[in-house]
Amino acid sequence: MTYEKKDVVIKIGTSVLTNSKGWVSPSRVEEIVRQVSENRKKIKSVIIVTSGAIATGLSRLKINATPSSLKLTMKQLCAAVGQPSLMAMYTKYFDRYGINVAQILLTEEDLANQYRYKNFWRTLSALIEHDVIPIINENDAISVKELIPINPYVPDSVRFGDNDRLSAIIASKIKADLLIMLTDVDGFMMPTKNGVKLVRELRGVNKKLLSYVGSPGVLGRGGMLSKLQAAAIASRAGVTTVIANGLKKNIITRILNGENVGTVIKPTHKRFKS
Ligand code: GLU
């Protein structure tokens, strides 16, 4: 099925935006923007959840390291340096298509606290109504999830810890039709006797599959456990998820056209649109 006139959330992983050095490559951002812009009129609304702030900070500060190898303070520093540059790239490339974008940075507490959540929601809705594309990232510079991994003041339903889960929570809350999660692998690859095989379709993601994927040796690249956990949240909210390779040519366009690419996780529950 095509996703014409649908509400879509697109999550862009760091690996989709970086080169072999791990630094953010403007041409990668440009390519994502081109595809979103060319499809903008076809779909009803689009929200981007982007990673890459830390990697952009690494590029600007010319630090040779991977985001995961950094100590917390360095991660926060790099994110604080990188986030405005990352947004500047999105803004510059979307400008070419006459599309306005907005930045929203979130922590778990913003979703857990009723007042802050309402404010977020109001702003998000207004942006969508005014045809502005919201670009969301976790507010890494002030997020404390690594200091308090399980914050008792944050209910499970809005605990995110990474952008995969954040994108699924947002897609569920806005009752999106589709969540696209772009990474640097073709989808969920299952080990087989002769190597690995791409799983084309799942209906929901059950606990058994999650514990299998989380077991040593199975996980593979692309952060698949957190992607499948996120897809489980989306599927319970009636949202279809596609996990696909963001480095492949025209991948967003192909997904929106209903082509059979990546791993599609179908919903297990109906979506109730108000
Ligand atoms: N928020 C981080 C960044 O922008 C990435 C975290 C994630 O991908 O989950 O670099």
Coordinates of C-alpha atoms and ligand atoms in Angstrom, one line a residue:
M1 CA 0.0 0.0 0.0
T2 CA 1.2 3.5 -0.6
Y3 CA 1.3 6.1 2.1
E4 CA -0.4 8.9 0.2
K5 CA -2.2 11.3 2.5
K6 CA -0.9 9.6 5.6
D7 CA 0.8 10.8 8.8
V8 CA 4.4 9.6 8.8
V9 CA 7.2 9.8 11.4
I10 CA 10.7 9.2 10.1
K11 CA 13.6 8.4 12.4
I12 CA 17.1 9.0 11.1
G13 CA 19.8 7.1 12.8
T14 CA 23.3 8.5 13.3
S15 CA 24.8 5.9 10.9
V16 CA 22.6 7.2 8.1
L17 CA 24.2 10.6 8.4
T18 CA 27.8 9.8 9.0
N19 CA 30.8 8.9 6.8
S20 CA 33.4 6.1 7.5
K21 CA 35.1 8.4 10.0
G22 CA 31.9 8.7 12.0
W23 CA 31.6 12.4 11.2
V24 CA 28.4 13.8 9.9
S25 CA 28.3 14.2 6.1
P26 CA 26.3 17.2 4.9
S27 CA 25.5 15.3 1.6
R28 CA 23.8 12.6 3.7
V29 CA 21.5 15.1 5.3
E30 CA 20.9 16.7 1.9
E31 CA 19.8 13.4 0.5
I32 CA 17.3 12.7 3.3
V33 CA 15.9 16.2 2.9
R34 CA 15.6 15.8 -0.9
Q35 CA 13.5 12.6 -0.4
V36 CA 11.3 14.0 2.3
S37 CA 10.7 17.2 0.3
E38 CA 9.9 15.4 -3.0
N39 CA 7.3 13.4 -1.1
R40 CA 6.0 16.2 1.1
K41 CA 2.9 16.9 -1.0
K42 CA 1.9 13.3 -1.2
I43 CA 1.8 12.6 2.5
K44 CA -0.5 14.4 5.0
S45 CA 2.1 15.2 7.7
V46 CA 5.7 14.3 8.5
I47 CA 7.7 14.5 11.7
I48 CA 11.4 13.8 11.6
V49 CA 13.2 12.3 14.7
T50 CA 16.9 12.8 14.0
S51 CA 20.0 11.5 15.7
G52 CA 23.4 12.8 14.8
A53 CA 23.9 15.7 17.2
I54 CA 26.8 14.0 19.0
A55 CA 28.4 12.9 15.7
T56 CA 28.0 16.5 14.3
G57 CA 29.7 17.8 17.5
L58 CA 32.5 15.2 16.9
S59 CA 33.0 16.5 13.4
R60 CA 33.1 20.2 14.4
L61 CA 35.5 19.6 17.2
K62 CA 37.5 17.2 15.0
I63 CA 37.5 14.4 17.6
N64 CA 38.2 10.9 16.4
A65 CA 35.9 8.8 18.5
T66 CA 32.5 7.1 18.2
P67 CA 29.6 8.6 20.2
S68 CA 29.2 5.5 22.3
S69 CA 32.9 5.6 23.4
L70 CA 32.5 9.0 24.9
K71 CA 32.1 9.8 28.6
L72 CA 28.8 11.4 29.5
T73 CA 30.1 15.0 29.8
M74 CA 31.8 14.7 26.4
K75 CA 28.6 13.3 24.9
Q76 CA 26.7 16.2 26.3
L77 CA 29.3 18.7 25.1
C78 CA 29.4 17.2 21.6
A79 CA 25.6 17.2 21.4
A80 CA 25.4 20.8 22.6
V81 CA 28.0 21.8 19.9
G82 CA 26.5 19.5 17.2
Q83 CA 22.7 20.1 17.6
P84 CA 22.7 23.7 16.1
S85 CA 24.9 22.7 13.2
L86 CA 22.8 19.6 12.5
M87 CA 19.7 21.8 12.5
A88 CA 21.5 24.4 10.3
M89 CA 22.0 21.7 7.7
Y90 CA 18.4 20.6 7.8
T91 CA 17.2 24.2 7.6
K92 CA 19.5 25.0 4.7
Y93 CA 18.5 22.0 2.6
F94 CA 14.8 22.3 3.3
D95 CA 15.0 26.0 2.4
R96 CA 15.7 24.9 -1.2
Y97 CA 12.3 23.4 -1.3
G98 CA 10.6 26.3 0.4
I99 CA 9.9 24.1 3.5
N100 CA 10.1 25.4 7.0
V101 CA 11.4 23.3 9.8
A102 CA 11.3 23.6 13.6
Q103 CA 13.5 22.1 16.3
I104 CA 12.1 20.4 19.4
L105 CA 14.4 18.8 21.9
L106 CA 12.9 16.5 24.5
T107 CA 13.8 14.7 27.7
E108 CA 11.7 11.9 29.2
E109 CA 10.6 14.3 31.9
D110 CA 9.0 16.5 29.3
L111 CA 6.7 13.7 28.2
A112 CA 6.1 12.5 31.8
N113 CA 5.1 15.9 33.2
Q114 CA 1.5 16.7 32.2
Y115 CA 2.1 20.5 31.8
R116 CA 5.2 20.1 29.8
Y117 CA 3.7 17.4 27.7
K118 CA 0.6 19.5 26.9
N119 CA 2.9 22.4 25.9
F120 CA 4.9 20.0 23.6
W121 CA 1.7 18.7 22.1
R122 CA 0.2 22.1 21.5
T123 CA 3.4 23.3 19.7
L124 CA 3.7 20.1 17.7
S125 CA 0.1 20.3 16.5
A126 CA 0.5 24.0 15.6
L127 CA 3.6 23.3 13.6
I128 CA 1.9 20.5 11.7
E129 CA -1.1 22.7 11.1
H130 CA 1.2 25.4 9.7
D131 CA 2.9 23.0 7.4
V132 CA 6.2 23.2 9.2
I133 CA 8.2 20.0 9.6
P134 CA 9.1 19.3 13.3
I135 CA 12.6 17.9 13.7
I136 CA 12.9 16.3 17.1
N137 CA 15.9 15.0 19.0
E138 CA 16.5 14.0 22.6
N139 CA 17.8 17.0 24.5
D140 CA 21.2 15.2 25.1
A141 CA 22.8 18.2 26.7
I142 CA 20.6 18.1 29.7
S143 CA 19.2 14.5 29.6
V144 CA 20.1 12.6 32.7
K145 CA 19.1 9.1 31.5
E146 CA 22.7 7.9 31.8
L147 CA 23.0 9.1 35.3
I148 CA 19.5 7.9 36.3
P149 CA 18.8 5.0 33.9
I150 CA 15.4 4.3 35.5
N151 CA 14.0 7.5 36.7
P152 CA 11.2 6.7 39.2
Y153 CA 9.3 9.8 38.1
V154 CA 9.0 8.7 34.5
P155 CA 6.3 6.1 33.7
D156 CA 7.2 3.2 31.4
S157 CA 4.9 4.4 28.7
V158 CA 7.1 7.5 28.0
R159 CA 10.5 6.2 29.0
F160 CA 12.7 6.5 25.9
G161 CA 16.5 6.4 26.5
D162 CA 17.1 6.5 22.8
N163 CA 15.6 8.0 19.6
D164 CA 14.2 4.7 18.4
R165 CA 11.8 4.5 21.4
L166 CA 11.2 8.3 21.3
S167 CA 10.1 8.0 17.7
A168 CA 7.8 5.1 18.5
I169 CA 6.2 7.0 21.4
I170 CA 5.6 10.1 19.2
A171 CA 4.2 8.0 16.3
S172 CA 1.9 6.3 18.8
K173 CA 0.8 9.5 20.4
I174 CA 0.0 11.3 17.1
K175 CA -1.6 8.0 15.9
A176 CA 0.6 8.1 12.8
D177 CA 0.0 5.6 10.0
L178 CA 3.7 4.8 9.5
L179 CA 6.9 4.9 11.4
I180 CA 10.1 4.6 9.2
M181 CA 13.2 3.8 11.1
L182 CA 16.3 4.3 9.0
T183 CA 19.6 2.6 9.9
D184 CA 22.7 1.2 8.1
V185 CA 21.4 -2.3 7.6
D186 CA 18.6 -3.6 5.3
G187 CA 16.3 -4.5 8.1
F188 CA 15.9 -7.2 10.7
M189 CA 18.4 -9.9 9.7
M190 CA 17.8 -13.4 11.2
P191 CA 20.8 -15.8 11.5
T192 CA 20.3 -18.9 9.4
K193 CA 22.5 -22.0 8.8
N194 CA 24.1 -20.3 5.8
G195 CA 24.4 -16.7 7.1
V196 CA 21.7 -14.2 7.6
K197 CA 18.3 -13.6 6.0
L198 CA 16.2 -10.4 5.9
V199 CA 12.9 -10.8 7.7
R200 CA 10.4 -9.1 5.4
E201 CA 7.4 -9.0 7.6
L202 CA 6.3 -9.4 11.2
R203 CA 3.0 -8.9 12.9
G204 CA 4.0 -7.1 16.1
V205 CA 7.0 -8.1 18.1
N206 CA 6.6 -10.6 20.9
K207 CA 8.7 -11.0 24.0
K208 CA 10.1 -14.3 22.8
L209 CA 11.5 -12.6 19.7
L210 CA 12.9 -9.7 21.7
S211 CA 14.7 -12.0 24.1
Y212 CA 16.1 -14.0 21.1
V213 CA 17.3 -10.8 19.4
G214 CA 18.8 -9.7 22.7
S215 CA 20.7 -12.9 23.2
P216 CA 24.5 -12.8 22.5
G217 CA 25.5 -13.2 18.9
V218 CA 22.1 -12.4 17.4
L219 CA 21.8 -8.7 17.7
G220 CA 24.0 -7.7 14.8
R221 CA 24.3 -4.1 13.6
G222 CA 21.8 -1.3 13.3
G223 CA 20.7 -1.3 17.0
M224 CA 18.1 -3.9 16.1
L225 CA 17.0 -4.7 19.6
S226 CA 16.0 -1.2 20.4
K227 CA 14.4 -0.9 16.9
L228 CA 12.3 -4.0 17.5
Q229 CA 11.3 -2.8 21.0
A230 CA 10.3 0.5 19.5
A231 CA 8.3 -1.3 16.7
A232 CA 6.5 -3.3 19.5
I233 CA 5.3 0.0 21.0
A234 CA 4.2 1.3 17.6
S235 CA 2.4 -1.9 16.7
R236 CA 0.4 -1.9 19.9
A237 CA -0.7 1.6 19.0
G238 CA -1.8 0.6 15.5
V239 CA 1.2 2.1 13.8
T240 CA 3.0 0.2 11.0
T241 CA 6.8 0.3 11.3
V242 CA 9.3 -0.1 8.5
I243 CA 13.0 -0.7 9.5
A244 CA 15.2 0.0 6.4
N245 CA 18.6 0.9 5.1
G246 CA 18.8 4.7 5.0
L247 CA 21.9 4.5 2.8
K248 CA 20.0 2.9 0.0
K249 CA 19.0 5.2 -2.9
N250 CA 15.5 6.7 -2.7
I251 CA 14.6 4.5 0.3
I252 CA 12.1 6.9 1.8
T253 CA 10.4 7.3 -1.6
R254 CA 10.3 3.6 -2.1
I255 CA 8.8 2.9 1.3
L256 CA 6.2 5.6 0.8
N257 CA 5.3 4.1 -2.6
G258 CA 4.6 0.8 -0.8
E259 CA 7.6 -1.1 -2.2
N260 CA 8.6 -4.2 -0.4
V261 CA 11.8 -3.0 1.2
G262 CA 13.2 -3.5 4.7
T263 CA 11.3 -5.2 7.5
V264 CA 7.7 -4.2 7.9
I265 CA 6.2 -4.7 11.3
K266 CA 2.4 -4.7 11.1
P267 CA 0.2 -3.5 13.9
T268 CA -1.3 -5.9 16.4
H269 CA -4.0 -3.4 17.5
K270 CA -6.3 -1.0 15.7
R271 CA -5.6 2.7 15.7
F272 CA -8.4 4.9 17.0
K273 CA -8.1 8.2 15.2
S274 CA -10.2 10.9 16.9
Ligands
GLU1 N1 20.4 11.9 20.5 C1 21.7 11.3 20.0 C2 22.3 12.3 19.0 O1 21.6 13.1 18.4 C3 21.5 10.0 19.5 C4 20.8 9.0 20.4 C5 20.1 7.9 19.6 O2 20.3 7.7 18.4 O3 19.3 7.2 20.2 O4 23.5 12.1 18.7

